[in-house]
XYZ file of C-alpha atoms in Angstrom:
655
model
C -91.029 40.257 7.358
C -90.271 44.047 7.509
C -86.916 46.417 7.367
C -87.556 49.510 9.564
C -85.916 52.641 9.570
C -85.141 55.268 12.572
C -84.159 59.095 12.367
C -84.345 62.188 13.948
C -85.067 65.222 12.716
C -82.430 68.467 13.500
C -84.019 70.928 15.837
C -84.536 74.418 14.686
C -85.288 75.706 18.192
C -83.846 78.383 20.679
C -81.505 77.945 24.167
C -82.800 74.365 26.101
C -86.076 75.469 27.533
C -87.016 77.877 24.592
C -90.406 77.333 22.624
C -88.580 78.482 19.023
C -91.037 81.610 19.080
C -90.345 85.024 18.904
C -92.558 86.985 21.373
C -91.381 90.345 19.473
C -94.977 92.486 18.305
C -97.055 94.599 18.411
C -100.351 93.892 19.607
C -102.707 94.784 16.540
C -99.319 93.356 13.966
C -98.950 89.980 12.865
C -98.955 86.788 14.950
C -96.161 86.422 16.389
C -93.354 84.357 14.120
C -93.287 80.243 15.063
C -90.165 77.813 13.695
C -92.793 75.416 11.753
C -91.218 72.465 13.232
C -92.977 74.109 16.989
C -96.232 74.867 14.305
C -96.247 71.644 13.672
C -95.333 69.352 17.611
C -98.044 71.671 18.732
C -100.713 70.688 16.297
C -100.018 66.990 17.333
C -100.501 68.623 20.666
C -103.411 70.122 20.332
C -104.614 66.655 18.217
C -105.117 69.097 15.035
C -105.225 68.195 11.065
C -102.954 70.398 9.996
C -99.601 70.456 8.714
C -97.232 73.528 8.031
C -95.727 71.733 5.581
C -93.481 74.962 4.077
C -93.074 78.676 4.814
C -92.304 79.104 1.129
C -92.542 83.404 1.495
C -89.853 83.550 4.018
C -91.892 86.084 5.706
C -92.260 83.915 9.147
C -95.658 83.468 9.248
C -97.911 80.356 9.340
C -100.071 80.762 5.699
C -103.167 79.150 5.316
C -101.861 78.280 1.950
C -98.892 76.698 3.769
C -100.962 73.718 4.934
C -101.702 70.571 4.348
C -104.951 68.561 6.216
C -103.600 65.719 7.437
C -105.369 62.238 7.746
C -106.059 59.831 10.377
C -108.127 62.332 12.218
C -111.852 62.565 13.009
C -111.627 65.491 11.051
C -110.832 66.737 7.765
C -111.081 70.523 6.897
C -110.170 72.947 4.615
C -107.457 75.769 5.147
C -108.538 77.405 2.423
C -111.766 78.559 0.760
C -112.499 78.603 -2.304
C -112.333 82.382 -2.938
C -107.953 81.863 -1.726
C -108.612 83.267 1.904
C -108.417 81.680 4.995
C -111.063 79.700 6.277
C -112.214 80.348 10.263
C -111.113 76.685 10.506
C -107.855 77.610 9.458
C -107.794 80.375 12.328
C -108.948 78.526 14.941
C -106.486 76.503 14.468
C -103.450 78.467 14.294
C -104.801 80.687 17.037
C -105.131 77.564 18.995
C -101.486 76.637 18.403
C -99.948 80.386 18.832
C -101.312 80.600 22.424
C -100.686 76.681 23.286
C -96.913 78.405 22.418
C -97.197 80.656 25.235
C -99.288 78.826 28.073
C -97.259 77.661 30.978
C -96.934 74.290 32.215
C -99.567 72.361 33.294
C -98.751 71.080 37.302
C -100.478 67.598 36.292
C -97.644 65.276 35.673
C -99.640 62.542 33.693
C -100.654 65.659 31.314
C -96.963 67.459 32.053
C -95.498 63.712 30.158
C -97.450 62.968 27.041
C -96.984 66.427 26.517
C -93.772 65.768 26.706
C -94.369 63.150 24.207
C -96.021 64.732 21.762
C -93.596 67.865 21.630
C -90.533 66.227 21.234
C -91.463 64.234 18.128
C -91.053 65.113 14.211
C -94.273 65.594 12.463
C -92.772 64.278 9.275
C -94.830 64.276 6.384
C -95.590 62.087 3.044
C -98.683 63.652 0.783
C -100.135 61.818 -1.988
C -102.073 63.230 -5.256
C -104.492 61.383 -6.555
C -106.828 64.354 -8.355
C -104.937 63.782 -11.136
C -105.550 59.767 -11.801
C -107.827 59.042 -14.595
C -111.170 58.270 -12.933
C -111.105 54.709 -12.450
C -107.759 54.660 -10.528
C -109.044 57.431 -8.598
C -112.250 56.438 -8.058
C -110.242 53.411 -6.871
C -107.991 54.284 -4.376
C -110.631 56.704 -2.593
C -112.683 52.877 -2.451
C -108.887 51.614 -0.957
C -108.809 54.129 1.357
C -112.494 53.198 2.644
C -110.483 49.550 3.310
C -108.018 51.234 5.246
C -109.572 53.000 7.613
C -111.542 49.493 7.866
C -108.730 47.802 8.371
C -107.697 50.577 10.908
C -110.723 49.986 12.972
C -109.553 45.645 13.351
C -106.236 46.115 13.773
C -107.322 48.856 17.453
C -109.520 46.072 18.108
C -106.441 44.015 18.077
C -104.682 45.512 19.874
C -106.795 46.256 22.959
C -107.045 50.084 21.854
C -111.279 49.845 21.569
C -111.583 48.622 24.612
C -109.804 51.255 26.424
C -112.000 54.205 23.918
C -114.422 55.479 26.498
C -111.489 55.569 29.464
C -108.961 58.414 27.437
C -108.973 61.598 29.238
C -110.870 64.275 28.075
C -108.153 66.639 27.041
C -106.421 67.335 23.996
C -102.844 65.346 23.984
C -104.459 62.574 25.525
C -106.707 61.543 22.519
C -103.960 62.384 20.309
C -101.485 60.176 21.513
C -104.553 57.733 22.298
C -105.072 57.994 18.472
C -101.680 57.741 16.909
C -99.837 56.099 19.700
C -102.426 52.955 19.114
C -103.262 53.007 22.472
C -102.833 55.005 25.897
C -98.962 53.861 27.117
C -96.143 56.506 25.511
C -94.063 54.598 23.657
C -91.557 58.411 22.896
C -87.951 57.398 24.078
C -88.510 60.208 26.853
C -91.580 58.722 28.574
C -91.934 54.997 27.954
C -90.674 53.797 30.964
C -92.503 56.953 32.882
C -95.117 54.853 34.875
C -97.969 58.348 34.782
C -97.335 58.636 31.164
C -100.368 57.336 29.781
C -103.561 58.537 28.125
C -105.920 57.459 30.563
C -105.611 58.791 34.458
C -104.121 55.798 36.658
C -102.607 53.946 33.790
C -104.426 50.926 33.140
C -102.927 48.122 31.252
C -103.325 47.111 27.432
C -104.395 44.125 27.600
C -104.101 42.871 23.570
C -107.306 41.243 22.393
C -106.257 37.935 20.962
C -105.038 36.869 24.638
C -107.630 36.015 27.173
C -107.072 39.528 29.555
C -106.757 37.448 32.592
C -104.151 34.999 30.903
C -101.897 38.015 30.379
C -99.631 38.314 33.516
C -95.767 38.161 33.473
C -94.340 34.526 31.992
C -97.989 34.240 30.260
C -96.424 33.661 26.687
C -93.980 30.925 28.364
C -97.482 29.399 29.832
C -98.961 29.379 26.711
C -96.560 27.321 24.007
C -96.489 25.260 28.021
C -99.969 23.553 26.835
C -101.002 20.309 25.590
C -102.450 22.355 22.565
C -99.770 24.483 21.904
C -99.067 23.744 18.672
C -102.913 25.355 17.758
C -102.893 27.836 19.797
C -100.120 29.449 18.016
C -101.078 29.352 14.659
C -100.966 32.823 13.584
C -104.373 33.659 12.210
C -106.891 32.827 15.323
C -107.497 34.250 18.825
C -107.055 32.418 22.115
C -109.970 32.224 23.908
C -110.806 30.386 27.321
C -111.540 26.812 26.714
C -114.146 24.012 28.509
C -112.788 22.923 31.776
C -110.117 24.970 34.014
C -107.521 26.409 32.363
C -108.250 25.599 29.070
C -107.728 27.507 26.250
C -108.909 26.974 23.045
C -107.837 29.052 19.169
C -110.409 30.813 17.676
C -109.779 31.546 14.262
C -109.976 35.505 13.368
C -112.909 35.230 11.431
C -114.995 34.430 13.985
C -113.800 36.806 16.504
C -114.159 39.807 14.049
C -116.931 39.418 12.175
C -116.254 42.987 10.806
C -113.693 41.688 8.560
C -117.072 40.799 6.363
C -117.505 44.474 5.874
C -113.318 44.633 4.949
C -114.296 42.058 1.994
C -117.684 43.771 0.922
C -115.088 46.945 1.154
C -112.353 45.239 -1.278
C -115.161 44.161 -3.269
C -116.418 47.886 -4.320
C -112.879 48.798 -4.997
C -113.236 45.318 -7.690
C -115.790 47.518 -9.121
C -114.186 50.516 -9.224
C -110.949 49.392 -11.387
C -112.357 46.141 -13.445
C -112.450 49.812 -15.529
C -109.116 49.409 -16.562
C -108.569 45.747 -18.386
C -105.033 46.356 -17.613
C -105.149 45.374 -13.597
C -106.624 42.065 -14.388
C -104.012 40.900 -10.999
C -104.817 43.434 -8.947
C -108.647 42.358 -9.251
C -107.731 39.035 -9.196
C -105.474 39.687 -6.180
C -108.454 41.403 -4.250
C -111.019 39.821 -5.403
C -109.334 36.709 -3.521
C -108.303 38.817 -0.655
C -111.981 39.940 -0.122
C -112.856 35.869 -0.235
C -109.738 35.644 2.372
C -111.296 37.972 5.382
C -114.741 35.954 4.602
C -113.449 32.057 5.738
C -109.654 33.014 6.880
C -107.614 31.211 4.586
C -105.420 33.224 3.116
C -103.391 31.335 0.691
C -105.010 31.566 -2.514
C -104.902 35.311 -1.663
C -101.196 34.862 -1.119
C -101.175 33.399 -4.689
C -102.485 35.985 -6.795
C -100.803 38.689 -4.476
C -97.323 36.805 -6.039
C -99.072 36.992 -8.978
C -98.308 40.714 -8.558
C -95.676 42.319 -9.658
C -94.223 45.749 -11.182
C -94.926 45.165 -14.899
C -98.437 44.261 -14.008
C -100.269 46.933 -12.058
C -99.807 50.731 -10.914
C -100.762 49.461 -7.661
C -99.159 47.830 -4.568
C -101.548 46.565 -1.800
C -101.224 44.047 0.538
C -104.291 43.435 2.616
C -103.901 40.625 5.256
C -102.737 39.709 8.764
C -99.206 39.449 8.804
C -96.302 40.066 10.900
C -95.993 39.472 14.465
C -93.538 42.057 15.573
C -96.733 44.158 17.831
C -97.915 40.817 19.795
C -96.358 40.421 22.949
C -95.689 36.286 22.414
C -95.076 36.546 18.612
C -97.322 34.798 17.798
C -100.711 36.079 16.532
C -100.555 38.188 12.518
C -101.507 41.678 12.810
C -104.791 43.762 10.334
C -102.895 46.012 8.254
C -102.992 47.289 4.473
C -100.329 49.360 2.920
C -101.493 51.193 0.318
C -99.271 52.527 -2.257
C -98.056 53.175 -6.146
C -95.613 51.000 -8.298
C -92.080 53.257 -8.821
C -90.759 51.077 -12.285
C -87.232 51.912 -11.302
C -86.984 48.814 -9.418
C -87.646 47.542 -12.958
C -83.857 48.093 -13.597
C -82.708 46.460 -10.183
C -84.667 43.571 -10.650
C -83.549 42.455 -14.006
C -80.044 43.326 -12.223
C -80.582 40.869 -8.784
C -83.093 37.995 -10.663
C -80.136 35.576 -12.935
C -77.729 35.998 -9.485
C -80.603 34.220 -7.028
C -79.947 30.803 -7.247
C -75.926 32.073 -5.986
C -77.586 34.063 -3.598
C -78.514 30.883 -2.495
C -75.438 28.432 -2.814
C -72.865 31.201 -2.185
C -75.302 31.455 1.347
C -75.994 27.647 1.711
C -71.927 26.903 1.431
C -70.868 28.763 4.717
C -72.703 26.221 6.762
C -72.901 23.182 3.878
C -72.724 21.144 7.104
C -76.216 22.193 8.852
C -77.646 23.859 5.518
C -78.517 23.020 1.270
C -79.133 25.531 -1.034
C -83.032 25.201 -2.167
C -84.582 25.860 -5.376
C -85.418 29.504 -5.034
C -87.471 31.690 -7.530
C -88.732 34.450 -5.353
C -88.929 37.990 -6.498
C -86.746 40.683 -6.670
C -88.010 44.173 -4.646
C -90.651 46.049 -6.361
C -90.380 49.723 -5.677
C -93.214 51.219 -4.163
C -94.160 54.696 -3.315
C -96.661 55.083 -0.643
C -99.867 56.539 -0.868
C -101.132 55.192 3.305
C -100.056 52.789 5.959
C -103.331 51.293 8.196
C -102.996 49.261 10.925
C -99.940 47.280 11.995
C -98.132 49.404 8.931
C -99.024 53.103 10.874
C -95.867 53.613 13.644
C -96.343 55.590 15.900
C -92.116 56.310 15.336
C -90.145 55.997 12.028
C -91.707 52.931 9.152
C -91.233 50.379 7.738
C -88.729 50.657 4.267
C -89.189 47.327 3.111
C -90.875 44.348 3.295
C -90.710 40.765 2.343
C -93.813 38.383 3.119
C -96.338 36.396 3.296
C -94.749 34.666 6.463
C -96.568 31.321 6.360
C -98.233 28.572 3.424
C -97.043 27.702 0.472
C -95.884 30.998 -1.324
C -93.345 31.796 1.820
C -92.268 28.200 1.843
C -91.133 27.847 -2.252
C -89.365 31.219 -1.496
C -92.449 32.531 -4.114
C -93.336 35.847 -1.958
C -93.156 39.720 -2.717
C -90.251 41.757 -1.266
C -90.475 45.470 -1.740
C -88.736 48.416 -1.318
C -90.328 51.867 0.338
C -88.942 55.151 -2.302
C -90.722 57.956 -0.944
C -90.473 57.434 2.822
C -87.084 59.682 4.664
C -86.430 61.550 0.947
C -87.388 65.282 2.236
C -84.996 67.397 3.394
C -85.579 67.516 7.519
C -85.305 63.944 6.722
C -82.054 63.905 5.017
C -81.035 66.166 7.291
C -81.443 64.684 10.202
C -79.284 61.733 8.762
C -76.065 63.860 8.285
C -76.061 65.373 11.538
C -76.594 62.338 13.461
C -74.223 60.496 11.688
C -71.594 63.355 11.807
C -72.025 63.122 15.624
C -71.079 59.468 16.211
C -68.894 58.988 13.076
C -64.870 59.821 12.641
C -64.164 62.400 10.008
C -62.689 59.709 8.290
C -65.341 57.745 8.403
C -67.711 60.629 7.599
C -66.252 61.585 4.530
C -67.744 58.110 2.656
C -70.985 59.223 4.744
C -73.833 60.265 1.527
C -77.256 61.859 1.837
C -78.149 59.686 -1.367
C -80.618 57.268 -0.496
C -79.237 54.386 -3.042
C -77.290 52.724 -0.256
C -79.826 52.271 1.998
C -81.462 51.545 -0.878
C -79.583 48.311 -1.535
C -79.570 47.445 2.010
C -83.302 46.861 2.044
C -83.187 45.460 -1.431
C -80.304 42.833 0.269
C -82.248 42.390 3.473
C -85.535 41.965 2.014
C -84.207 39.379 -0.560
C -82.050 37.452 2.298
C -85.430 36.857 3.843
C -86.451 34.896 0.860
C -82.812 33.038 1.715
C -81.769 30.150 3.610
C -83.779 28.685 6.649
C -86.530 30.796 6.845
C -89.900 31.158 9.053
C -91.170 27.505 7.827
C -87.600 25.977 8.028
C -88.307 23.239 10.747
C -85.110 20.909 12.759
C -86.321 17.730 13.345
C -90.371 18.995 12.795
C -89.585 21.991 15.138
C -90.330 25.678 13.781
C -88.153 28.205 14.520
C -90.837 29.242 16.822
C -90.701 26.334 19.101
C -86.972 25.839 18.994
C -86.471 29.573 19.710
C -89.571 31.623 21.339
C -91.540 33.733 19.242
C -89.538 36.918 20.250
C -85.890 35.281 19.231
C -87.155 33.605 16.251
C -88.807 36.874 15.375
C -84.895 38.674 16.135
C -82.854 35.660 14.724
C -84.754 36.370 10.779
C -84.600 39.877 11.586
C -80.366 39.243 11.938
C -80.282 36.733 9.103
C -81.654 39.252 6.641
C -79.995 42.082 7.468
C -76.922 40.382 8.140
C -77.576 39.494 4.574
C -77.607 42.674 3.775
C -74.102 43.417 4.381
C -73.418 39.749 3.310
C -74.614 40.001 0.011
C -72.743 43.304 -1.259
C -69.310 41.824 -2.642
C -71.443 39.494 -4.310
C -73.010 42.321 -5.796
C -69.585 43.739 -6.282
C -67.505 40.832 -7.653
C -70.113 40.678 -10.703
C -69.310 44.423 -12.004
C -73.479 45.151 -10.331
C -71.453 47.505 -7.128
C -68.781 49.810 -7.716
C -66.084 49.553 -4.515
C -67.568 53.035 -3.439
C -71.002 52.147 -4.025
C -70.735 49.254 -1.633
C -68.760 50.697 0.948
C -71.471 53.859 0.734
C -74.320 50.791 2.106
C -71.594 49.310 4.434
C -71.272 52.939 6.259
C -75.403 53.444 5.702
C -76.340 50.097 7.507
C -74.308 51.156 10.431
C -75.235 54.136 10.895
C -78.693 52.246 10.733
C -78.079 50.105 13.131
C -77.050 53.484 15.782
C -80.583 54.639 15.205
C -82.049 51.071 16.304
C -79.432 51.006 18.648
C -80.319 54.450 20.931
C -84.245 52.949 20.586
C -83.578 50.644 23.931
C -83.079 46.974 23.375
C -86.689 45.914 25.431
C -90.431 47.418 25.564
C -91.685 49.047 28.368
C -93.022 45.297 29.130
C -89.782 43.459 28.508
C -90.423 42.256 25.545
C -87.132 41.990 23.191
C -87.214 45.042 19.876
C -86.169 42.827 17.362
C -84.273 45.591 15.405
C -82.528 47.096 18.509
C -81.259 43.593 19.642
C -79.911 42.659 15.717
C -78.311 45.850 15.730
C -76.715 45.491 19.210
C -75.223 41.790 17.711
C -74.186 42.954 14.401
C -72.633 46.362 15.579
C -70.759 44.399 18.932
C -69.713 41.543 16.557
C -68.069 43.625 13.510
C -66.387 45.744 16.893
C -65.437 42.763 18.177
C -63.585 41.484 15.542
C -61.775 44.612 13.828
C -64.219 45.936 11.520
C -66.127 49.238 13.183
C -63.414 50.142 16.028
C -65.024 52.542 18.641
C -62.237 55.332 20.446
C -63.725 57.152 22.802
C -61.217 59.676 22.853
C -61.703 60.768 19.216
C -63.279 63.631 18.182
C -66.450 63.528 16.367
C -67.369 64.294 12.521
C -69.084 67.359 13.924
C -65.941 68.845 15.297
C -68.152 68.370 19.473
C -68.402 64.888 20.277
C -65.924 63.337 22.153
C -65.551 59.326 21.557
C -66.030 58.161 17.488
C -66.537 54.818 15.836
C -64.310 53.961 12.853
C -64.749 51.524 10.113
C -62.663 49.496 7.922
C -63.182 49.434 4.678
C -60.848 46.704 3.594
C -62.083 44.466 5.892
C -65.912 44.201 6.028
C -66.890 41.971 3.411
C -64.767 39.216 5.296
C -65.963 39.378 8.834
C -69.620 39.861 6.981
C -69.083 36.451 6.012
C -68.198 35.180 9.098
C -71.165 37.058 10.477
C -73.799 35.258 8.578
C -72.014 31.598 9.007
C -73.108 32.208 12.984
C -76.293 33.273 12.481
C -77.359 30.710 9.308
C -75.976 28.047 11.538
C -77.922 29.160 14.417
C -81.232 28.690 12.799
C -80.486 25.887 10.574
C -79.744 23.597 13.814
C -81.918 25.306 15.619
C -79.446 26.315 18.307
C -80.552 27.599 20.604
C -77.682 28.187 23.281
C -76.242 30.019 20.284
C -79.144 32.132 20.169
C -79.609 32.945 23.740
C -75.547 33.921 23.837
C -75.439 36.170 21.392
C -78.252 37.836 22.778
C -76.125 37.767 26.290
C -73.434 39.388 24.848
C -74.596 42.157 22.841
C -77.542 43.097 23.508
C -77.123 42.537 27.242
C -73.546 42.960 28.418
C -71.532 46.242 27.396
C -69.855 45.740 24.129
C -72.083 48.551 22.499
C -71.701 51.657 23.492
C -75.255 51.938 23.773
C -75.578 54.886 26.491
C -72.883 57.375 23.923
C -75.296 56.237 20.687
C -78.901 56.881 22.811
C -77.480 60.134 23.914
C -76.823 61.512 20.828
C -79.708 60.697 19.029
C -82.333 61.875 22.156
C -80.852 65.046 21.101
C -83.469 65.437 17.832
C -86.856 64.708 17.859
C -87.511 61.415 17.068
C -89.763 61.273 13.793
C -92.966 60.356 13.000
C -94.648 59.797 9.431
C -98.024 62.033 9.379
C -99.917 61.621 5.997
C -102.331 64.093 3.796
C -103.600 62.679 0.655
C -105.782 64.755 -1.965
C -108.458 62.645 -3.114
């Protein structure tokens, strides 16, 4: 399970409709000045792997030595030559971007919408320099990037992208959208519901590969779970294919459906050969060898065991390469291929030493909220490792936003026994632009007195992530059964995923008071953590409650439930006439921190009871009131978020 953060970026453009470009220049003078954001937006639209990192000399010009070459594009040109001069590739890319900035709007409606999606995004750079690593580690990293490319190919096939690639329109914007969005659909807030917005003429459907295409009509997930062999068809590491007899379906193991998994296994063994030169990486070697075996057998439990034995003390690297999360699947059943590749941030050791001794107390305090339906169990999970992302692949690399925390695995003995690993990503949203976007958005929605406690320091958000991910390992989780039925069988895949994330994020509120009582957090830090969590809900509410195809958005729905419930219970007050902290907007939220701890416990009790008792009517009632009802001022929240482009991570890696 994972926790997303969604932020918007402050736009430094001219008046509405302007390009942000200074058109005043002499015919033989320098190129026209351009805002850095606009340059990077147009580079995405033109499908160019270039990113203007900073205007270091403050000349308003995109200079070659200020550029980064981006990963996950078909080419990787250099922008500066060996002599230090701009390369022809840079000149061509810069001139193409400048030309695009002045060209008239297209008359083609599909292309106009595709451009709108790409040009209202805020590309956000995640740069990693591997060039100074010791030789064995540098060679290992380069091998792992090869593994990541193979995982991208697997995921592209899994989500149905590969089947459509020959139909992509022959223009740069369509190719860029198709590459970034893992398919032809537009996913931006301005365009996801526009029927004409697609990388392919006619906007054909993109059936996922894990179910027969003919099956994927309205309501097919329900029909799937009503099959006589529904339990078999719902297993996470299989695809569903037509069986013998009319309407019959059968489950096929991933290794049979995707024979290219053998290539991943081979590449992982090459990575093992590279890192074996460092005797201190024995735990990493053991995991990679087990993962390679899993990609040939489809048996993931041995790899989970080896992975759970890794930690921030026995490896300098964090690697997770497997099929894991189900959010991408319209039925929320099948595990998506992904790879997280990161370096360990040893700052996590301090928090592990503080929180590991109270794991049992956390479980007991949660169970005490609903003793008649849930009994505390022994827990011994890893407290979060802090990791610095190098690259994300497959299901990890989202078109918008990013995963800021994750707890895995989701199935098997390691998960059932609470021995999984939890991580918090520490190098996301730490750049100046990201910090500015958070502050601007908060100031448009919070009252001045609440905004006074807002901090751009990452500690509050990191604490929320730590507690969110820890809570995934506590209480009734995915493998918990009620009358021999798991949560997917009781609630359905989409609702089950949302409830598990609601449990985790409610834990991020509930356990704050426990940490304050133990002296781990000060009262101010506790309040800052509460505030960060509420600002987090605003971002996810702004994304809408359902996908264009009608599937639940787990984080958006849990955010609406939390925010709406806290509004009705006096913790969060919405005054449509109050002036916001930015001095411009009318309508603002005020948080009453003196009531937060008690009400967070009440909310946590509700969620634990729903999951532990398998109370589907109560779950449906929460969603009906706060997701589909009018308690939360969703339109206002969305409008204020959509003034600014949504962040989209781009990656640059020095090998």
